[in-house]
Amino acid sequence: MESEKKDIRALSLEQLRAFFVAQGEQAFRGQQVYQWLWQKGTHDFGQMTNLSLATRQLLEKHFTINHIAIDGQQKSKDGTIKNAVRLHDDLIVESVLIPTESRTTACVSSQVGCSLDCSFCATAQLKRMRNLNPDEIYDQVKIMDQQSRLYHSRPLSNIVFMGMGEPLMNYNNVIAAIAKITDPQGLGMAPRRITLSTSGIPKLIRRLADEYPKFKLAVSLHSARQEVREQIMPFAKKFPLDILLEAMQYWYQKTSKPITFEYVVWQGINDTDRDIDALVAYCKRIPAKVNLIQYNSIGAARFQQASQSIVAKYQRILEKNGIVSTIRISRGADIDAACGQLANKKQ
Ligand code: SAH
């Protein structure tokens, strides 16, 4: 039965080589198949033309090649493209290609739904169905690299794990996907062009620092006051700001890489001087840059973007204290493709 076969892309290169050896064939066949799967993106054993018919049939007998399919595409007036990505079990995630003058960034999903409960995020309102497999994450990137070449005549320049899901709650698969994205036999992308964004899970930030310090880390802070943060990100009760801070300090010790804080300013939530002072004090304890993100409405009355003058005040006071901040203009909001808006609305 089809479903009893294993997805061949769940196998590492070593496992593929071992499979061939166990079948009495030469190990380098594993290498060849790996290239077809990961470098050339082949979906069909029949296309693996440097293998004999018997070998292809052997693979056919043991494995399937699961792959994702683009089920729909929406294009924003600013050029952003949102892909609805259908997985082999018919679940859908979204991934977004964001072009600017000088770069094209792929925003990828790591889970179907999300494990966390940020009350300002549309994805959090979906049930977390499952983690994505490494190949499902890799394929989103591969497809957006092709789209970037097609629409913008250049390869992808950056990848951000800011789509659906909490990447650190799918740690192993995200890491396996990044390994393939950076592998010269996969997409060969430089790790420094990859940013993993997390809501801030201290234990896993430490693990990341120990194991994979080469890419960039962004943390969705949104408030440096514990009582405020846990109101808008209820899971943060389990991960208090001081414990999060220690984990980030550990990351910095290990990697020498500053962290980017993602921060939305909302009316009546984190728009007072006390909030700004708390952020300044927090940033003085860990080298960080603050990315002031525009709020993308998800229809909840409780959340309204603070006025421009408050955001400007944040910037002014951060700057006065020697803390770099940027304002991130929203992209793709007209098609619900902006941060926090990914919720499979079209489906
Ligand atoms: N789970 C990860 C990555 C996905 S969210 C994380 O939390 O970092 C990517 C970014 O969008 C996060 O910084 C998140 O806090 C922010 N975000 C969520 N909802 C948003 C909204 N409605 N408007 C603007 N940013 C939002």
Coordinates of C-alpha atoms in Angstrom, one line a residue, residues 114-121 123-126 166 199 229-238 302-303:
C114 CA 1.3 27.2 16.1
S115 CA 2.1 25.8 19.6
L116 CA 2.0 29.2 21.2
D117 CA -0.8 31.6 22.1
C118 CA 0.2 35.2 21.3
S119 CA -3.1 37.0 21.4
F120 CA -2.2 39.5 18.6
C121 CA -1.3 36.8 16.1
T123 CA -1.7 32.0 13.3
A124 CA -2.2 31.4 17.1
Q125 CA -5.9 31.2 16.5
L126 CA -5.4 28.1 14.4
E166 CA 7.3 28.5 16.5
S199 CA 8.9 34.0 20.8
R229 CA 4.3 40.5 28.3
E230 CA 2.4 37.7 29.8
Q231 CA -0.9 39.4 29.2
I232 CA -0.2 39.5 25.4
M233 CA 1.9 36.3 25.2
P234 CA 0.4 34.0 27.9
F235 CA 3.0 31.3 27.4
A236 CA 5.6 33.8 28.7
K237 CA 4.4 33.1 32.2
K238 CA 6.5 29.9 31.9
R302 CA -7.9 45.1 22.0
F303 CA -4.9 45.7 19.7

